[in-house]
Amino acid sequence: MPEAPGTITSVFAARVGENKDSPAVGQGGTALSYRELDEKSDVLARALTGLGAAPEDRVGILMERGVDVVVALLGTLKAGCAYAPLDIRSPAARLRTVIEECGTRLVLVDSPERAAALRDSCGGGPGGVDVRVVGELAARALPPAAGPPPVHPQQLAYVIHTSGSTGRPKGVAISHQDVVAFAADACWAGIDRRVLLQSPLEFDASVYQILVPLLRGGTVVVAPPGRLDAAQLVRTLAEERITSTFLTPSMFNVMTEESPDAFAHGCQVWMGGEVASPRAVARTLAASGPGSVVNVYGPTEVTVFATRHLVTEVGDGPVPIGSALAGVRTHVLDEELRPVGAGEVGELYLAGRGVARGYWGRPALTAGRFVADPFAGDGSRMYRTGDLVRRRADGLLEYFGRQDNQVKLRGFRIELGEIEHQLTRLDEVARAAVVTLPDHHGGHQLVAYVVPATPGAGGDWPARLLDALRAHLPGHMVPAACVVVERLPLTNNGKLDVRALPAPVFEGAGRAPRNRAERLLCEVFADVLGVPGVGIDDSFFALGGHSLTATRAAAAVAAALGVRPGLEDLFAAPTPAGLAARLADRPDTGAGLVGPAAAPAD
C-alpha cells in the first residue's frame, strides 16, 4: 500500500529520488548520500518491525551526536513509530522517569556500553525496556517482506519532553503533517543547503537542523561529538561552509564576543529560546551584514518555531520575535480571550499549523493548555503559551515575559516548580523556592532557597541537597547555589518576595596554588565567575559555573596559558589542580606552562 502524501517519510522518499548521490548527512570523515541514508534507515525500520514495533510506538533514542542519530530517527519514522529523544547526560532516575512517562519499551543506543548502563538502570527482560544498538540493527539483512506499515499525515512523529510544574516532565506529541508543513515554509529557501546539527536531539531545534535540510534536498552537517565551546562552533561554521544553524542567545552572545565575524562566511544564524541581546545582534550585523540574524520564537507545543524576524537593524527597544510562519495564527488576548489593542500587552495564543496533539498521556494537562480557538469557527484548537507580548503598529510581536513560574535559561525551558518539587520530596527540607538571579556576565542562574525541617542545618548540607538534585534532574535544572533560610519571605499578597531573599555567596576555600599554572587557573576562575578567590581544589561548577561560563573560561585559560582546554576538559577536571594536571598530559601545551616543570607560584 503506498504511503499517504504529506508525511516526513514520503517527502524524504521524493528527495531521495531527486538527489540519490548527493550528500544527505556527514560528520568529519563519515558521510552518507541520500541513497545510502535511505537504505540504512530502511534496514533499521525493518529490524524495528521485526522486533514488534507497531505504529505510534514511542522509540527512545539515547545517542551521542553523530550520523547514526539521523539513521535512527529516520528508521524509527519509517517503521511507523515516533521517536522520543533521551538526554545522554541525564541521571538514571531522570531517564527512567521520561521512559515511563512516554510508555517507551524500545530504546536505541549507539554503543554496547551505553546499552548495558541503560539496562542496569531501567531493567531488561520481560516487562522491561528493550535496549538495542543501532549499528547492530542496521547491519541486519532482513527480507523486504518484513517491511513496515504505511505512515499517515496525522500519525505521531515524535514526543519531546519538557520540564513539568507538577514534578514530572511532560511529553509534547507532534504529528508528521506539522513537521512537513514546517519544513515547506518559504523562509528556508537559500539557507537549507548545509545546516549544522549541534543541538541535542531532545532540544526541538534539532527538528529544524535535521528534517528541514533532509526534506528540502540539503545536507545535515553534524557537529563534532561532545560539548562544544564557542571557538569550536565558529571554526566549524567556516570549515564546513554552513548556510544556517540555530543557537541560543546565550551561546550567540559568547560567540560574537570572541569572534564578531563568526557569521561573515555566509551563515545565517537562527536564534531563540531566550531574549535576544540587542548589543550582540548589532555587533553581528555590523560584521556580517543585514539579514545575517533571524530572531525566532516558538514553544515545543507548536512545532519548533512559530514566528520569525529577519533582523536588518537594531532599534532602541527589544529585538522583535517577528511575525507568524506560514499557516500559523497569532492571537494576543486578555484574560477573557478578547484581542487587546495594538501596543497593549496580552497573552500570546498560537493556532493553525503546527499545534501539537497535546501532552502524551496527560489529558487533563492538555485540556488546560490546548483550548478551543474562538476565531477559527472550525472546532480547531489554539495553544495558550503563557508568554506576554505586544503587537507593534507594524505588526511585529515583542516579547515581555511570562505569566507563570516558567523560565528560559540557556535555551532550556524550565518549570521552577519541578525543581521545588524535587527539593521538598527530601525529608530534611520543609519548604523550598527556586528563583533566577543575574550572574556575573549579565545572564541568569538558578538559585534554591530552602527552609530545613530541623533548625540548625548547615555545613555541607546545601551541597548535599544539590547532589540529591543531580540524581534526579538534568544538569541545566540543578541550581548554581542552595541558600539556607529560616523562612521564605512573602509580600503583602502572599507571594514570594524575591527582593527580600539573601544573595548567594560563592567563595573558594581550597588550597593555595603550588605553581604558576595553578595560580593562573585560580585567577581565571575567579575572574570569570566574579568571586573573590579560588583555591586549587575548588570546583568551577560548585562556585556557580555552567556550560556557557565554561566556554568563557576556556578562552581565558587559552590567553593565560597558551593552550585552550575543551569543555570536556573542564567538566572532567573542574578544579585548578585537576585541570592543570589534565593539560599537562596534552601534547599541545607547549613551553612547560603546566605540570610539575612549571615555575613556582609567586
XYZ file of N, CA, C and O in Angstrom, residues 270-401:
528
model
N 19.902 31.412 13.161
C 18.563 31.499 13.726
C 18.711 31.374 15.243
O 19.364 30.448 15.733
N 18.119 32.283 15.966
C 18.372 32.399 17.389
C 17.056 32.516 18.143
O 16.156 33.251 17.731
N 16.926 31.765 19.249
C 15.707 31.836 20.037
C 15.826 31.025 21.308
O 16.849 30.416 21.587
N 14.759 31.001 22.072
C 14.737 30.278 23.337
C 14.956 31.169 24.536
O 14.693 30.770 25.665
N 15.451 32.387 24.299
C 15.656 33.386 25.344
C 15.513 34.754 24.695
O 15.428 34.872 23.471
N 15.556 35.799 25.515
C 15.502 37.163 24.991
C 16.837 37.483 24.323
O 17.906 37.258 24.887
N 16.771 38.005 23.104
C 17.981 38.326 22.357
C 18.629 39.602 22.900
O 17.953 40.522 23.356
N 19.948 39.649 22.849
C 20.706 40.830 23.263
C 20.842 41.786 22.087
O 21.511 41.449 21.096
N 20.232 42.987 22.151
C 20.366 43.936 21.036
C 21.820 44.272 20.729
O 22.190 44.425 19.555
N 22.661 44.363 21.761
C 24.067 44.716 21.538
C 24.775 43.631 20.730
O 25.518 43.924 19.783
N 24.544 42.353 21.102
C 25.198 41.256 20.390
C 24.693 41.169 18.955
O 25.462 40.898 18.020
N 23.392 41.381 18.754
C 22.830 41.343 17.405
C 23.411 42.473 16.559
O 23.801 42.269 15.395
N 23.492 43.678 17.137
C 24.052 44.814 16.399
C 25.504 44.558 16.022
O 25.945 44.913 14.913
N 26.264 43.935 16.928
C 27.668 43.611 16.652
C 27.770 42.661 15.458
O 28.637 42.813 14.592
N 26.875 41.687 15.387
C 26.900 40.724 14.289
C 26.472 41.377 12.981
O 27.068 41.120 11.919
N 25.450 42.221 13.006
C 25.010 42.891 11.784
C 26.118 43.770 11.223
O 26.302 43.852 9.993
N 26.878 44.418 12.107
C 27.973 45.267 11.650
C 29.058 44.456 10.959
O 29.670 44.912 9.985
N 29.296 43.226 11.449
C 30.365 42.396 10.897
C 29.909 41.564 9.711
O 30.697 41.300 8.796
N 28.638 41.128 9.738
C 28.172 40.155 8.735
C 27.079 40.682 7.815
O 26.699 39.989 6.872
N 26.554 41.852 8.110
C 25.570 42.455 7.221
C 24.131 42.205 7.635
O 23.836 41.252 8.364
N 23.205 43.051 7.191
C 21.784 42.871 7.500
C 21.280 41.526 6.987
O 21.672 41.071 5.917
N 20.407 40.895 7.775
C 19.844 39.615 7.371
C 20.660 38.415 7.788
O 20.275 37.281 7.502
N 21.778 38.641 8.497
C 22.585 37.508 8.960
C 22.011 36.879 10.222
O 22.427 35.781 10.613
N 21.062 37.563 10.873
C 20.467 37.075 12.117
C 18.946 37.020 11.960
O 18.335 37.970 11.463
N 18.368 35.898 12.392
C 16.912 35.760 12.452
C 16.537 35.462 13.898
O 17.009 34.471 14.470
N 15.726 36.313 14.497
C 15.260 36.081 15.860
C 13.940 35.318 15.780
O 13.011 35.739 15.071
N 13.874 34.176 16.453
C 12.695 33.322 16.335
C 12.073 33.071 17.699
O 12.699 33.244 18.739
N 10.828 32.637 17.663
C 10.086 32.290 18.869
C 9.234 31.073 18.557
O 8.662 30.965 17.459
N 9.139 30.171 19.513
C 8.240 29.047 19.314
C 8.353 28.021 20.413
O 9.421 27.450 20.618
N 7.282 27.768 21.130
C 7.287 26.688 22.110
C 7.269 25.337 21.415
O 6.812 25.211 20.270
N 7.758 24.319 22.099
C 7.760 22.961 21.561
C 6.359 22.534 21.138
O 6.194 21.758 20.189
N 5.346 23.059 21.807
C 3.952 22.678 21.534
C 3.437 23.151 20.174
O 2.331 22.786 19.767
N 4.199 23.970 19.467
C 3.761 24.451 18.151
C 4.849 24.176 17.099
O 5.104 24.997 16.220
N 5.479 23.019 17.200
C 6.428 22.519 16.199
C 7.562 23.503 15.923
O 7.591 24.172 14.871
N 8.442 23.589 16.871
C 9.737 24.273 16.772
C 9.598 25.784 16.786
O 9.735 26.409 17.825
N 9.373 26.415 15.629
C 9.283 27.873 15.563
C 7.888 28.271 15.084
O 7.346 27.662 14.171
N 7.349 29.326 15.699
C 6.038 29.829 15.277
C 6.145 31.201 14.633
O 5.334 31.555 13.776
N 7.129 32.009 15.066
C 7.320 33.343 14.491
C 8.796 33.545 14.177
O 9.665 32.872 14.734
N 9.067 34.503 13.311
C 10.445 34.812 12.940
C 10.564 36.290 12.611
O 9.594 36.938 12.184
N 11.770 36.825 12.802
C 12.047 38.208 12.427
C 13.436 38.277 11.824
O 14.433 38.033 12.517
N 13.523 38.566 10.537
C 14.798 38.762 9.862
C 15.310 40.144 10.248
O 14.712 41.162 9.888
N 16.398 40.176 11.007
C 16.868 41.437 11.582
C 17.735 42.183 10.572
O 18.763 41.659 10.107
N 17.321 43.386 10.234
C 18.122 44.236 9.343
C 18.744 45.403 10.090
O 19.747 45.970 9.659
N 18.150 45.772 11.207
C 18.703 46.821 12.053
C 18.178 46.643 13.465
O 17.172 45.980 13.690
N 18.895 47.217 14.432
C 18.517 47.111 15.840
C 18.107 48.489 16.330
O 18.874 49.455 16.225
N 16.879 48.572 16.863
C 16.380 49.843 17.367
C 16.639 50.006 18.860
O 17.480 49.323 19.453
N 15.879 50.884 19.487
C 16.057 51.175 20.913
C 15.398 50.129 21.806
O 15.820 49.922 22.939
N 14.358 49.469 21.325
C 13.638 48.507 22.152
C 14.174 47.096 21.998
O 15.263 46.876 21.441
N 13.417 46.106 22.487
C 13.837 44.718 22.344
C 13.818 44.274 20.882
O 13.105 44.854 20.058
N 14.602 43.254 20.579
C 14.589 42.691 19.228
C 13.257 41.958 19.058
O 12.942 41.064 19.844
N 12.442 42.293 18.081
C 11.129 41.643 17.942
C 11.256 40.140 17.701
O 12.265 39.665 17.164
N 10.222 39.406 18.110
C 10.158 37.991 17.757
C 9.433 37.810 16.425
O 9.329 36.693 15.929
N 8.949 38.903 15.850
C 8.516 38.900 14.466
C 7.067 38.585 14.202
O 6.174 38.871 15.010
N 6.842 37.954 13.071
C 5.503 37.602 12.628
C 5.430 36.111 12.355
O 6.451 35.419 12.303
N 4.216 35.606 12.156
C 3.996 34.167 12.087
C 4.579 33.536 10.830
O 4.587 34.142 9.751
N 5.068 32.292 10.993
C 5.433 31.479 9.847
C 4.164 31.074 9.105
O 3.049 31.204 9.638
N 4.318 30.573 7.899
C 3.173 30.213 7.069
C 2.265 29.221 7.787
O 2.729 28.223 8.341
N 0.982 29.510 7.810
C -0.006 28.614 8.401
C -0.221 28.779 9.881
O -1.132 28.171 10.453
N 0.611 29.591 10.543
C 0.465 29.822 11.980
C -0.344 31.109 12.193
O -0.138 32.104 11.500
N -1.251 31.072 13.154
C -2.026 32.265 13.507
C -1.658 32.703 14.921
O -1.553 31.862 15.832
N -1.451 33.989 15.104
C -1.076 34.524 16.418
C -2.199 35.399 16.954
O -2.711 36.276 16.253
N -2.614 35.153 18.201
C -3.645 35.953 18.859
C -3.059 36.521 20.150
O -2.485 35.766 20.951
N -3.185 37.817 20.360
C -2.766 38.460 21.605
C -4.042 38.828 22.352
O -4.794 39.718 21.929
N -4.283 38.121 23.473
C -5.588 38.169 24.123
C -5.485 38.586 25.583
O -4.440 38.409 26.224
N -6.624 39.080 26.116
C -6.687 39.383 27.539
C -7.202 38.161 28.302
O -7.352 37.070 27.729
N -7.503 38.320 29.581
C -7.911 37.178 30.406
C -9.241 36.578 29.984
O -9.545 35.434 30.328
N -10.049 37.331 29.251
C -11.338 36.827 28.788
C -11.306 36.442 27.308
O -12.337 36.362 26.646
N -10.096 36.209 26.793
C -9.875 35.779 25.409
C -10.363 36.811 24.393
O -10.764 36.472 23.275
N -10.263 38.087 24.758
C -10.590 39.156 23.827
C -9.293 39.754 23.295
O -8.336 39.950 24.057
N -9.218 40.054 21.998
C -8.000 40.661 21.444
C -7.706 42.002 22.111
O -8.624 42.814 22.332
N -6.442 42.228 22.458
C -6.047 43.516 23.015
C -5.696 44.454 21.872
O -5.460 44.024 20.735
N -5.655 45.728 22.158
C -5.345 46.712 21.128
C -3.881 46.706 20.736
O -3.014 46.192 21.466
N -3.588 47.293 19.589
C -2.198 47.408 19.139
C -1.393 48.173 20.182
O -1.841 49.200 20.702
N -0.222 47.646 20.513
C 0.634 48.288 21.504
C 0.344 47.879 22.926
O 1.114 48.215 23.833
N -0.762 47.138 23.163
C -1.077 46.677 24.515
C -0.503 45.269 24.734
O -0.415 44.462 23.806
N -0.140 44.979 25.975
C 0.439 43.686 26.311
C -0.664 42.690 26.646
O -1.607 42.998 27.381
N -0.577 41.507 26.074
C -1.525 40.439 26.357
C -0.833 39.091 26.263
O 0.376 39.011 25.982
N -1.595 38.022 26.485
C -1.017 36.685 26.398
C -1.089 36.188 24.963
O -2.096 36.383 24.277
N -0.014 35.524 24.529
C 0.050 35.026 23.157
C -0.556 33.631 23.067
O -0.180 32.721 23.815
N -1.491 33.466 22.140
C -2.073 32.175 21.799
C -1.682 31.859 20.359
O -1.697 32.752 19.491
N -1.356 30.602 20.094
C -0.928 30.190 18.760
C -1.897 29.151 18.216
O -2.291 28.222 18.930
N -2.270 29.296 16.956
C -3.234 28.390 16.330
C -2.774 28.070 14.918
O -1.777 28.599 14.424
N -3.535 27.167 14.262
C -3.229 26.816 12.893
C -2.198 25.721 12.783
O -2.171 24.777 13.590
N -1.315 25.828 11.789
C -0.312 24.814 11.516
C 0.620 24.613 12.707
O 1.064 25.556 13.328
N 0.896 23.328 13.015
C 1.926 23.023 13.985
C 1.471 22.779 15.403
O 2.263 22.325 16.232
N 0.211 23.100 15.734
C -0.256 22.898 17.106
C -0.246 21.393 17.433
O -0.814 20.579 16.709
N 0.421 21.042 18.511
C 0.598 19.634 18.880
C -0.733 18.970 19.209
O -1.744 19.635 19.488
N -0.694 17.639 19.211
C -1.859 16.897 19.704
C -2.124 17.226 21.165
O -3.255 17.217 21.629
N -1.065 17.467 21.891
C -1.160 17.709 23.331
C 0.005 17.046 24.025
O 1.056 16.781 23.418
N -0.160 16.763 25.312
C 0.871 16.107 26.113
C 0.562 14.617 26.185
O -0.547 14.229 26.567
N 1.547 13.813 25.820
C 1.319 12.376 25.732
C 0.853 11.801 27.066
O 1.532 11.946 28.081
N -0.328 11.155 27.047
C -0.852 10.501 28.240
C -1.275 11.442 29.347
O -1.486 10.992 30.476
N -1.453 12.745 29.042
C -1.816 13.726 30.084
C -3.034 14.525 29.616
O -2.930 15.716 29.309
N -4.228 13.921 29.563
C -5.405 14.618 29.021
C -5.794 15.863 29.813
O -6.202 16.868 29.221
N -5.693 15.815 31.135
C -6.082 16.986 31.930
C -5.133 18.153 31.675
O -5.566 19.310 31.512
N -3.853 17.861 31.641
C -2.869 18.907 31.371
C -3.061 19.459 29.962
O -2.965 20.672 29.733
N -3.349 18.592 29.013
C -3.597 19.018 27.632
C -4.794 19.968 27.561
O -4.748 21.011 26.898
N -5.876 19.611 28.257
C -7.090 20.427 28.217
C -6.863 21.830 28.765
O -7.528 22.789 28.347
N -5.924 21.969 29.687
C -5.662 23.271 30.278
C -4.843 24.200 29.405
O -4.900 25.420 29.578
N -4.071 23.654 28.451
C -3.193 24.485 27.628
C -3.633 24.545 26.165
O -3.303 25.498 25.457
N -4.333 23.509 25.691
C -4.811 23.490 24.307
C -6.321 23.718 24.344
O -7.083 22.828 24.723
N -6.738 24.900 23.965
C -8.135 25.305 24.149
C -8.773 25.595 22.789
O -8.092 25.791 21.776
N -10.102 25.602 22.758
C -10.827 25.871 21.511
C -10.479 27.249 20.977
O -10.354 28.220 21.739
N -10.313 27.335 19.671
C -9.992 28.603 19.019
C -11.299 29.307 18.637
O -11.970 28.909 17.678
N -11.676 30.349 19.363
C -12.961 31.006 19.073
C -12.934 31.810 17.782
O -13.985 32.273 17.320
N -11.759 31.965 17.169
C -11.656 32.793 15.968
C -11.642 31.955 14.688
O -11.646 32.502 13.595
N -11.612 30.633 14.832
C -11.480 29.768 13.660
C -12.834 29.315 13.119
O -13.029 29.236 11.908
N -13.764 28.965 14.005
C -15.069 28.509 13.561
C -15.081 27.114 12.989
O -16.080 26.699 12.371
N -13.993 26.368 13.154
C -13.946 25.018 12.592
C -13.654 23.960 13.656
O -13.342 22.817 13.340
N -13.746 24.350 14.935
C -13.519 23.393 16.014
C -12.062 23.129 16.312
O -11.752 22.260 17.141
N -11.153 23.862 15.666
C -9.729 23.644 15.916
C -9.308 24.290 17.237
O -10.062 25.045 17.861
N -8.090 23.979 17.654
C -7.614 24.441 18.955
C -6.484 25.463 18.801
O -5.871 25.584 17.741
N -6.219 26.173 19.875
C -5.053 27.046 19.941
C -4.302 26.735 21.235
O -4.879 26.230 22.203
N -3.009 27.032 21.211
C -2.163 26.745 22.359
C -1.957 28.014 23.176
O -1.551 29.055 22.638
N -2.234 27.899 24.466
C -2.048 29.025 25.382
C -0.595 29.012 25.841
O -0.186 28.147 26.610
N 0.211 29.980 25.385
C 1.656 29.931 25.629
C 2.060 30.352 27.030
O 3.089 29.909 27.537
N 1.277 31.251 27.663
C 1.706 31.816 28.937
C 2.711 32.940 28.778
O 3.154 33.537 29.766
N 3.053 33.278 27.531
C 4.000 34.360 27.258
C 3.260 35.670 27.019
O 2.218 35.706 26.340
N 3.810 36.743 27.552
C 3.235 38.070 27.379
C 3.937 38.779 26.230
O 5.167 38.835 26.174
N 3.133 39.310 25.307
C 3.684 40.003 24.142
C 2.839 41.227 23.848
O 1.757 41.404 24.411
N 3.340 42.050 22.941
C 2.514 43.123 22.388
C 2.758 43.170 20.885
O 3.834 42.813 20.394
N 1.742 43.588 20.148
C 1.866 43.721 18.700
C 2.104 45.193 18.371
O 1.295 46.057 18.707
N 3.216 45.448 17.726
C 3.557 46.818 17.369
C 2.677 47.318 16.222
O 1.959 46.551 15.577
N 2.785 48.609 15.959
C 1.996 49.195 14.875
C 2.344 48.572 13.528
O 1.494 48.492 12.630
N 3.593 48.095 13.376
C 3.990 47.476 12.111
C 3.655 45.992 12.050
O 4.015 45.301 11.089
N 2.965 45.480 13.081
C 2.525 44.089 13.097
C 3.481 43.115 13.732
O 3.112 41.950 13.964
N 4.703 43.547 14.024
C 5.678 42.647 14.634
C 5.392 42.473 16.120
O 4.944 43.409 16.806
N 5.673 41.257 16.638
C 5.456 40.957 18.050
C 6.725 41.200 18.853
O 7.839 40.912 18.386
N 6.545 41.702 20.067
C 7.648 41.869 21.013
C 7.335 41.067 22.270
O 6.184 41.046 22.728
N 8.353 40.428 22.827
C 8.190 39.553 23.996
C 8.390 40.359 25.283
O 9.313 41.165 25.384
N 7.511 40.088 26.300
C 7.576 40.842 27.543
C 7.597 39.959 28.791
O 7.367 40.455 29.888
N 7.858 38.667 28.654
C 7.991 37.836 29.848
C 6.889 36.793 29.977
O 6.121 36.534 29.048
